[in-house]
PDB file of C-alpha atoms in Angstrom:
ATOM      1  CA  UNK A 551      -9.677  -5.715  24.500  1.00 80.00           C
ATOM      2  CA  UNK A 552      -6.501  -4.646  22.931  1.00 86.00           C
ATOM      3  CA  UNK A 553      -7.427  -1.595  19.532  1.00 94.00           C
ATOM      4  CA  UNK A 554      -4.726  -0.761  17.220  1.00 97.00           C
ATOM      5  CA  UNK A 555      -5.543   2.939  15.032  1.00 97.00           C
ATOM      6  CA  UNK A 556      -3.763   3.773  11.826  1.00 97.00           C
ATOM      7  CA  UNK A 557      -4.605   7.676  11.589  1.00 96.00           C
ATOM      8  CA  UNK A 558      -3.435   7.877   8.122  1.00 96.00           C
ATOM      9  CA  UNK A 559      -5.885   5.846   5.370  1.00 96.00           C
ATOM     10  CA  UNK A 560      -3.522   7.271   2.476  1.00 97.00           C
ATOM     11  CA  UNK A 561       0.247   8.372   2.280  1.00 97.00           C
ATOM     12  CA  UNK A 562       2.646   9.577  -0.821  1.00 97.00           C
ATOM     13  CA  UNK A 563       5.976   9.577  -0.823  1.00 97.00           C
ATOM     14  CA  UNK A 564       8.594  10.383  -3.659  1.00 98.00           C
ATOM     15  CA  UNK A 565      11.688   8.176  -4.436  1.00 97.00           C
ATOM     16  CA  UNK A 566      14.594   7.895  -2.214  1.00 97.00           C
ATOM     17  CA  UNK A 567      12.772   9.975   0.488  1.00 98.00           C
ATOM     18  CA  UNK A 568      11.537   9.267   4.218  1.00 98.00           C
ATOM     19  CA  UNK A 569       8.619   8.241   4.856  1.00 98.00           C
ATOM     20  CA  UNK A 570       6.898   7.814   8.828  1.00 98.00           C
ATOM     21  CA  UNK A 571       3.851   5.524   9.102  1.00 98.00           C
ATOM     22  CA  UNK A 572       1.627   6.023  12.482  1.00 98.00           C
ATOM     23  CA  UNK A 573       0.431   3.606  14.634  1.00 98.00           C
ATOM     24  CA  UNK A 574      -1.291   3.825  18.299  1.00 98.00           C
ATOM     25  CA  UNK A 575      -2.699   0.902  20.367  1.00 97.00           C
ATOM     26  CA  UNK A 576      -4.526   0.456  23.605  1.00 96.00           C
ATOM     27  CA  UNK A 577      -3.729  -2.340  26.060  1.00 92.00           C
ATOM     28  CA  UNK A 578      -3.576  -2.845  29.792  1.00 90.00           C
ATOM     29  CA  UNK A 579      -0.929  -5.271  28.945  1.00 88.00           C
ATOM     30  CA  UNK A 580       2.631  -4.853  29.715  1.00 88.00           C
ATOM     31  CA  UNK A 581       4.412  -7.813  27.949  1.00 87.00           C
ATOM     32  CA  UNK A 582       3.562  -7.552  23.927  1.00 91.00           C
ATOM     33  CA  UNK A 583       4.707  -7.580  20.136  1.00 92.00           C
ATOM     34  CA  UNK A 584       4.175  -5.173  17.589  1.00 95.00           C
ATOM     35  CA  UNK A 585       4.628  -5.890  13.840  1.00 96.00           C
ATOM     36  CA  UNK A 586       4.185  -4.127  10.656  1.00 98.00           C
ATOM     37  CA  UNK A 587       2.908  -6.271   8.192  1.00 97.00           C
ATOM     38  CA  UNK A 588       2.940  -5.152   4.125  1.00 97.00           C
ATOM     39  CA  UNK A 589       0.313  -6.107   2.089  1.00 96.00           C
ATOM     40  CA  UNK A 590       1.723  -5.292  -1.641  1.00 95.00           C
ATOM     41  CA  UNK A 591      -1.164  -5.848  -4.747  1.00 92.00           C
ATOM     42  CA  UNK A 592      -0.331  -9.537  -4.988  1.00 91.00           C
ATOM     43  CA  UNK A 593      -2.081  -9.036  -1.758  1.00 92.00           C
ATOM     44  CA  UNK A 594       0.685 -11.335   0.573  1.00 93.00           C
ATOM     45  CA  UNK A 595       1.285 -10.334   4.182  1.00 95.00           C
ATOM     46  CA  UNK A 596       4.436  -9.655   4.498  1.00 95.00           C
ATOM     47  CA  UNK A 597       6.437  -9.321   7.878  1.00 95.00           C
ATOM     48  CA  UNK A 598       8.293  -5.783   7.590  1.00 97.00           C
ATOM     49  CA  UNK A 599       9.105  -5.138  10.710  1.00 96.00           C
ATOM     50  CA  UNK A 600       8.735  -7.264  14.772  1.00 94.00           C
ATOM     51  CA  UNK A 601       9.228  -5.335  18.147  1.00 95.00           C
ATOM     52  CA  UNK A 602       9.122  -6.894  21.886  1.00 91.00           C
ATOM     53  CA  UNK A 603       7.812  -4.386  24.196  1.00 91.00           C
ATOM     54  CA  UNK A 604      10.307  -5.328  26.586  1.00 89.00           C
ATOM     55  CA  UNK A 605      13.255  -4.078  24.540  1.00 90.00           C
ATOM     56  CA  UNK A 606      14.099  -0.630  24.999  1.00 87.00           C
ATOM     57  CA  UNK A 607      15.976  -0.173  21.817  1.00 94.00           C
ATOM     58  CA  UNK A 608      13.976   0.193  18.341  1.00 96.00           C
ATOM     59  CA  UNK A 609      14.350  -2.581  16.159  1.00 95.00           C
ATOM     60  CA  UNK A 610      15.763  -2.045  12.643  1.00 96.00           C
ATOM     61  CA  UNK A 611      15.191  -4.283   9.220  1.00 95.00           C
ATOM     62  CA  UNK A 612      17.782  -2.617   6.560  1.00 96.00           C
ATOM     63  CA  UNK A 613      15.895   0.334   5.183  1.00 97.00           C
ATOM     64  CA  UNK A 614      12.861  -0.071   7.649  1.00 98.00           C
ATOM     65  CA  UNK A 615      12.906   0.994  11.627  1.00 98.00           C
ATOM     66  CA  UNK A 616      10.681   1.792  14.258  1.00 98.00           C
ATOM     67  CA  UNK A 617       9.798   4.636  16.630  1.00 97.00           C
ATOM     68  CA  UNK A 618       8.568   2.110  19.840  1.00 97.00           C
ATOM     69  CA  UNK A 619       7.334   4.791  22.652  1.00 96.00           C
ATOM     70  CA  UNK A 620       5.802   2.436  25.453  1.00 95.00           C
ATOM     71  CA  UNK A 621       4.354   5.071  27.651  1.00 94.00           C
ATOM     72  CA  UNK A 622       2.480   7.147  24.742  1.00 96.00           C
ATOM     73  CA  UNK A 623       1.643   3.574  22.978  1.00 96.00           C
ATOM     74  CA  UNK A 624       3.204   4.677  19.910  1.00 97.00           C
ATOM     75  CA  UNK A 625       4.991   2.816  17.092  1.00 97.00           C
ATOM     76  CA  UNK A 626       5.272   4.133  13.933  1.00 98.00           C
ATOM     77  CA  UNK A 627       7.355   2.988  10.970  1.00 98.00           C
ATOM     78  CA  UNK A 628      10.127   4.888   9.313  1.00 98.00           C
ATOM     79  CA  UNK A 629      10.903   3.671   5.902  1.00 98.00           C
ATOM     80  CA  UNK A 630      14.035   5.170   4.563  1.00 98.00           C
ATOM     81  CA  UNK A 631      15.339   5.881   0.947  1.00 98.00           C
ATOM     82  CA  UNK A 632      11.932   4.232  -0.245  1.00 98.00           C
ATOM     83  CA  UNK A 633      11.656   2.748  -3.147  1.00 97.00           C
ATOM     84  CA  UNK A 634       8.715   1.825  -5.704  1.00 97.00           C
ATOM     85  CA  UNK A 635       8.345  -1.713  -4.175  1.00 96.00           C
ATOM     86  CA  UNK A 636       7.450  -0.114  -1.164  1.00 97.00           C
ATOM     87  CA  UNK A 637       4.291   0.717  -2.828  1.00 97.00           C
ATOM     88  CA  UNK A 638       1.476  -1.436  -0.483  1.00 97.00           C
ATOM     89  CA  UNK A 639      -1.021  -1.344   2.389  1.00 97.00           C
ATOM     90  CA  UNK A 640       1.221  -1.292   5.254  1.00 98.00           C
ATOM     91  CA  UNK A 641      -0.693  -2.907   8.808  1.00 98.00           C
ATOM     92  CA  UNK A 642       0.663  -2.451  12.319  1.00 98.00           C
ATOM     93  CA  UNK A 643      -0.255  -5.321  14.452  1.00 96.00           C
ATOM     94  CA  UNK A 644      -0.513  -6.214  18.189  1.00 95.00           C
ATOM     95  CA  UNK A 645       0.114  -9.335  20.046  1.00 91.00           C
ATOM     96  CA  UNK A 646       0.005 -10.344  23.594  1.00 87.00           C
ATOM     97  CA  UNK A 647       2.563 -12.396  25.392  1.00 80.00           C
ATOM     98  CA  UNK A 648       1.327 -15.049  27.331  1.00 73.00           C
ATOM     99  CA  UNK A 649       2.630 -18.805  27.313  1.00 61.00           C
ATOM    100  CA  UNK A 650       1.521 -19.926  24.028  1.00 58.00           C
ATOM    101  CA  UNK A 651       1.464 -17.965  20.608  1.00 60.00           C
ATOM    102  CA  UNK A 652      -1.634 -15.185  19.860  1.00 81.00           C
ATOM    103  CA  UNK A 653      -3.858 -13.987  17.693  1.00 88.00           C
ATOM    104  CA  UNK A 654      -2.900 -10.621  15.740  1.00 93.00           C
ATOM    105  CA  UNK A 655      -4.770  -7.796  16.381  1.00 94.00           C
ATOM    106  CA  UNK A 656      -4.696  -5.447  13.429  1.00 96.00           C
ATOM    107  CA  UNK A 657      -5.366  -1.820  12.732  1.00 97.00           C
ATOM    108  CA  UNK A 658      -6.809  -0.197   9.517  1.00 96.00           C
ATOM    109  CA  UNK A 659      -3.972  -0.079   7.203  1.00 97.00           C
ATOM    110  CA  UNK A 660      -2.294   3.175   5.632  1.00 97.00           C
ATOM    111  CA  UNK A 661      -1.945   2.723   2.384  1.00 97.00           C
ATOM    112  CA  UNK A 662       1.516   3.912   0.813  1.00 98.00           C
ATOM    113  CA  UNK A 663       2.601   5.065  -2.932  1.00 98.00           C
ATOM    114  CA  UNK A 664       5.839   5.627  -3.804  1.00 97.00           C
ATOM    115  CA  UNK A 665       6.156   8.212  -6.729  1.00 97.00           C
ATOM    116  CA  UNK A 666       9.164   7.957  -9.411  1.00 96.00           C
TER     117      UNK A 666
ATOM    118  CA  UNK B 750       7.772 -17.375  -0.138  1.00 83.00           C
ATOM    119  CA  UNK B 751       6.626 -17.905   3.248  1.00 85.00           C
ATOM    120  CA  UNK B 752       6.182 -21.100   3.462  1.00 92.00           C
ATOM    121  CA  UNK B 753       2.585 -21.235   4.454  1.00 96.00           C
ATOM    122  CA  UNK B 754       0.716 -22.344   1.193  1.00 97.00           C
ATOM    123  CA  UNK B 755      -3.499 -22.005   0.916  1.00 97.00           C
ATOM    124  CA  UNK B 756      -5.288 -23.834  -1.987  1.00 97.00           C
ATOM    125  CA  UNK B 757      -7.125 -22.679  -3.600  1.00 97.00           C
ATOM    126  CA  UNK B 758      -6.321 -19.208  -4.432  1.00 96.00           C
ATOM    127  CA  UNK B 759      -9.910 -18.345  -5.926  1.00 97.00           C
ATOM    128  CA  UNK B 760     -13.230 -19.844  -5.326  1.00 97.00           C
ATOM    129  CA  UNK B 761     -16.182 -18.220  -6.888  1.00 97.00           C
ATOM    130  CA  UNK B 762     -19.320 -20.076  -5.550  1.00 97.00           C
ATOM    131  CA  UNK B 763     -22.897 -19.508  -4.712  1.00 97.00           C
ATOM    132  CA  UNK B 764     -25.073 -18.227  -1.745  1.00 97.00           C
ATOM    133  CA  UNK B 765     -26.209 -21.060   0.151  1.00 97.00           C
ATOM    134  CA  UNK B 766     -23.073 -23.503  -0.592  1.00 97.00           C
ATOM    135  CA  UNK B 767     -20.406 -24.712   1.262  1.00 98.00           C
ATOM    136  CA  UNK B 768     -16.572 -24.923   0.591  1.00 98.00           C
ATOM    137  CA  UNK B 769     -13.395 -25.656   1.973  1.00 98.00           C
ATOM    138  CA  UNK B 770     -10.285 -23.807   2.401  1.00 98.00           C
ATOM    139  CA  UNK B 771      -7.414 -25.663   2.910  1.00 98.00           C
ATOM    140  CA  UNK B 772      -3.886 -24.687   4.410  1.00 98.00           C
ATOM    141  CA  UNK B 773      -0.595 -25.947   4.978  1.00 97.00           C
ATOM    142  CA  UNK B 774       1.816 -24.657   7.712  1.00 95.00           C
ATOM    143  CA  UNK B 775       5.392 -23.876   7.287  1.00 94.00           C
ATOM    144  CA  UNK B 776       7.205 -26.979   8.501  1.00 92.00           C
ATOM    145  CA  UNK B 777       7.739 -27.508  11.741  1.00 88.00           C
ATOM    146  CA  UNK B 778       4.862 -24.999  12.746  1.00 91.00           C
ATOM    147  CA  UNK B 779       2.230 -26.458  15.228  1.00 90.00           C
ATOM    148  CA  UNK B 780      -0.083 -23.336  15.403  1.00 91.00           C
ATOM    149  CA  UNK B 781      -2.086 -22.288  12.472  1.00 94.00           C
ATOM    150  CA  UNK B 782      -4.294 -19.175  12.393  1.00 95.00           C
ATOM    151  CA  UNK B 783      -7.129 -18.422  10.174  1.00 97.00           C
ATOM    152  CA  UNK B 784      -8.181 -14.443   9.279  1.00 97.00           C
ATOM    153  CA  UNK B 785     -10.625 -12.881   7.609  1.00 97.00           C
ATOM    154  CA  UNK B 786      -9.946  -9.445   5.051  1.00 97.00           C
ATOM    155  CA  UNK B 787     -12.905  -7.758   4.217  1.00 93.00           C
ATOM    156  CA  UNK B 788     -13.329  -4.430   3.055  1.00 86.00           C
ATOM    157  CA  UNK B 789     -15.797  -3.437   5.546  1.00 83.00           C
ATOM    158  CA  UNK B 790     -14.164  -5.511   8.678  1.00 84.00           C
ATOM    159  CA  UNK B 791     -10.088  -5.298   7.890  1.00 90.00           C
ATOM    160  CA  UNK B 792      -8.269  -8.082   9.034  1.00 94.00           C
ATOM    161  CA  UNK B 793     -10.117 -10.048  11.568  1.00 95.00           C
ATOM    162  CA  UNK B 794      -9.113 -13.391  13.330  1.00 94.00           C
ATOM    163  CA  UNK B 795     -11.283 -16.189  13.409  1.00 96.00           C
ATOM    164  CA  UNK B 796      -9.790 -19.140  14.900  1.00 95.00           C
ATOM    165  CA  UNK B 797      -6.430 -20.963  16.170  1.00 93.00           C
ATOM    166  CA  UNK B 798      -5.099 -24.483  15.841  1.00 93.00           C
ATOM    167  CA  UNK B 799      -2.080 -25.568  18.176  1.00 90.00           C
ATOM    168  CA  UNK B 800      -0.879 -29.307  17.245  1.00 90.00           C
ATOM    169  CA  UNK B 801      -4.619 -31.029  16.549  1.00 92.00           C
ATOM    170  CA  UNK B 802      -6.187 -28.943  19.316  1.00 92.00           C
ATOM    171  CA  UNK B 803      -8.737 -25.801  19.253  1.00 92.00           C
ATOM    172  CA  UNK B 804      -7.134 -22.883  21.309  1.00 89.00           C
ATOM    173  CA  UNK B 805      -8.786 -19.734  20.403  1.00 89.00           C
ATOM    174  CA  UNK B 806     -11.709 -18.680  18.863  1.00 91.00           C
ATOM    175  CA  UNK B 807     -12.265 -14.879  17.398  1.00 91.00           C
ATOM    176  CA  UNK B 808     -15.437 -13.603  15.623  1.00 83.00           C
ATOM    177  CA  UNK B 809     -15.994 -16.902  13.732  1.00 93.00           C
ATOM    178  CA  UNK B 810     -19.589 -17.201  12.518  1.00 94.00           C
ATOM    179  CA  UNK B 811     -21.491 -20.478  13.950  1.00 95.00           C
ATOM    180  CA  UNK B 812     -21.296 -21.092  10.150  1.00 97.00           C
ATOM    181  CA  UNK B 813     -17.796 -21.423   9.607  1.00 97.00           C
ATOM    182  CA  UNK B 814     -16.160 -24.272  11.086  1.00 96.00           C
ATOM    183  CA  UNK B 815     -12.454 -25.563  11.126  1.00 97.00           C
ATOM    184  CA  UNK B 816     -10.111 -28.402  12.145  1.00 97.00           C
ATOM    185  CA  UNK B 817      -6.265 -29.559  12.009  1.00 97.00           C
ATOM    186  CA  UNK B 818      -5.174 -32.660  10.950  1.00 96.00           C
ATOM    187  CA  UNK B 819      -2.557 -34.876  12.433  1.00 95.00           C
ATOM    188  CA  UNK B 820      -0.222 -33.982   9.691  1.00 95.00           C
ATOM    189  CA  UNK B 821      -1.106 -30.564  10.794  1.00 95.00           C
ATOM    190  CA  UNK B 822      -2.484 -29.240   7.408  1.00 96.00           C
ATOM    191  CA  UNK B 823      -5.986 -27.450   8.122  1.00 97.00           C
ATOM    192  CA  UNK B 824      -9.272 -26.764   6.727  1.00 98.00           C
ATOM    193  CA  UNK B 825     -11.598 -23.811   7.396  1.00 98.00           C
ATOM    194  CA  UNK B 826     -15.327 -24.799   5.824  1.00 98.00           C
ATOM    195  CA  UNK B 827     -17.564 -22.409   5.272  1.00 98.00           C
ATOM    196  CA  UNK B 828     -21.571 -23.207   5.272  1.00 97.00           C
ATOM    197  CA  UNK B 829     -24.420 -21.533   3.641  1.00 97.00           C
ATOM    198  CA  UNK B 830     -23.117 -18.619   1.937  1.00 97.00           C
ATOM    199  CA  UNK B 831     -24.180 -15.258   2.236  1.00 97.00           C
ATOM    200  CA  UNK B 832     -23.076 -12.647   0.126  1.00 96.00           C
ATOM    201  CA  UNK B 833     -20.862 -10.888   2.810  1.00 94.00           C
ATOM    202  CA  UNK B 834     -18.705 -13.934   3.488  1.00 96.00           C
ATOM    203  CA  UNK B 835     -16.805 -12.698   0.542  1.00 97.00           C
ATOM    204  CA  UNK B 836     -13.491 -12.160   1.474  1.00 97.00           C
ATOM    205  CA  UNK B 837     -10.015 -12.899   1.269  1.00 97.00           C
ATOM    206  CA  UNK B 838      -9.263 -15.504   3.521  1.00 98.00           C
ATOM    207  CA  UNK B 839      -5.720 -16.477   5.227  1.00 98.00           C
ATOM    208  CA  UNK B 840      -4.394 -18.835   7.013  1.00 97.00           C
ATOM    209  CA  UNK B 841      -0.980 -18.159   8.822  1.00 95.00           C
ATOM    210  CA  UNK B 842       1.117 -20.403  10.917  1.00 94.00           C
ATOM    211  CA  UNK B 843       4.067 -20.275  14.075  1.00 89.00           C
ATOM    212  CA  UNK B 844       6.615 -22.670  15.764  1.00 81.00           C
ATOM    213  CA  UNK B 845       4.375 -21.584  19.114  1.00 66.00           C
ATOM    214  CA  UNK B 846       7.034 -22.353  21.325  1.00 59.00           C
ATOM    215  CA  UNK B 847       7.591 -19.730  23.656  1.00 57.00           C
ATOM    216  CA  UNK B 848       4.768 -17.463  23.038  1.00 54.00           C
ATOM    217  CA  UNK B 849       6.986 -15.363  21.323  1.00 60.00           C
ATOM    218  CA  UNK B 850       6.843 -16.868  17.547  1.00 75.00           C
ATOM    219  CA  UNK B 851       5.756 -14.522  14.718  1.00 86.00           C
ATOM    220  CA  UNK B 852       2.994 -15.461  12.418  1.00 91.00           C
ATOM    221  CA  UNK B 853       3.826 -16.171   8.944  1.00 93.00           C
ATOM    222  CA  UNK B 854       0.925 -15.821   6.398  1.00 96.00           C
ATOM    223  CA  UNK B 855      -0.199 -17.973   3.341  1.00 96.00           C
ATOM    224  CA  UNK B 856      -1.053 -15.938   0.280  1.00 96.00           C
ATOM    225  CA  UNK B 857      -4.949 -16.223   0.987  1.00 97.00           C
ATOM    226  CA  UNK B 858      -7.627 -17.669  -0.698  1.00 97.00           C
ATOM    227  CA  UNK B 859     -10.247 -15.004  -2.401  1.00 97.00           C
ATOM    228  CA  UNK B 860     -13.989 -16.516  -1.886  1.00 98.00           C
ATOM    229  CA  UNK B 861     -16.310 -14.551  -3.920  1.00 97.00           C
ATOM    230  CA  UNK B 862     -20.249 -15.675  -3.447  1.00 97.00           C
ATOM    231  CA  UNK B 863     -22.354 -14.342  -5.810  1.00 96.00           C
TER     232      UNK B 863
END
């Protein structure tokens, strides 16, 4: 069975700053997705961010991107020049690849706050 | 907006009830996916609709039962209530062509037994 760990419950970040989110998964799969999903108070999941684990280069959404490392079965999300909307419970996904759609597998959540 | 709506968006009801959660996919979406948020649990998935047919089952209680319609909307019922089925319940949906469709959630539907 596929696992997916957030290792941080609780993050801060200040205005227009950086911020990485972790994420680590176990699979014997090799053909997968990995999202970020953000889950602001109106409590909507929202897709952030999708990666195929075939792709070799990171995918990027704007001011979002990803840090995909196959081998260590890392992905961790880099939001840049972050801004008070970012403030939300922010879940990294899994999903295998077979012939028909999956189920999500989701980790813990980090939750973020972004400081004025 | 994602598309994907879920009615109602509260329910307060008793232990021992039963209600109905009902969702409508984003259209042209055949698959629809129902997951459970609990504080204690996360974000759990119970069951998966493709086009009218069952095609995967999670940790869905005997309890809880769902179906899809052949207008594709569907319904997740929930039986005899306990106190722990409390939860915020959502139903997402994809195209499901290829395997490689992402999901798109509704905005849930909070069930509060008391």
């Amino acid at each position: 069975a596929q696992t997916v760990t957030q290792s941080q419950p609780e993050m801060s970040v200040q205005e227009a700053e950086t911020v990485t989110l972790s994420c680590t998964y176990d699979t014997s799969e090799n053909n997968y997705y990995l999202f970020w999903y953000k889950q602001p108070p109106s409590r909507q999941m929202i897709l952030v961010i999708r990666q195929e684990a075939y792709k070799q280069q990171n995918a990027t959404e704007n001011r979002f991107s990803v840090n995909f490392q196959k081998a260590a079965k890392s992905f961790s999300l880099k939001i840049s020049d972050s801004q008070l909307g970012d403030t939300a419970m922010y879940f990294c996904a899994f999903m295998k690849q077979r012939g028909g759609s999956e189920k999500l597998v989701f980790g813990k959540g980090t939750k973020l706050t972004v400081n004025p | 907006d994602s598309g994907v709506t879920q009615t109602p968006k509260h329910l307060i009801t008793a232990t021992g009830q039963r209600v109905t959660l009902r969702c409508s996919p984003r259209s042209g979406d055949l698959s629809v996916y129902w997951y459970q948020q609990s504080l204690d649990q996360g974000l759990q998935f119970l069951i998966q609709y493709y086009n009218g047919e069952e095609r995967a089952k999670g940790n869905i209680l005997e309890r809880f039962s769902a179906q899809q319609f052949p207008d594709l909307h569907s319904e997740l019922n929930l039986s005899s209530l306990e106190l722990g089925d409390s939860a915020l319940y959502f139903c997402a949906s994809s195209v499901d062509s290829r395997g490689t469709d992402t999901q798109y959630f509704g905005p849930g539907t909070r069930l509060t037994v008391l």
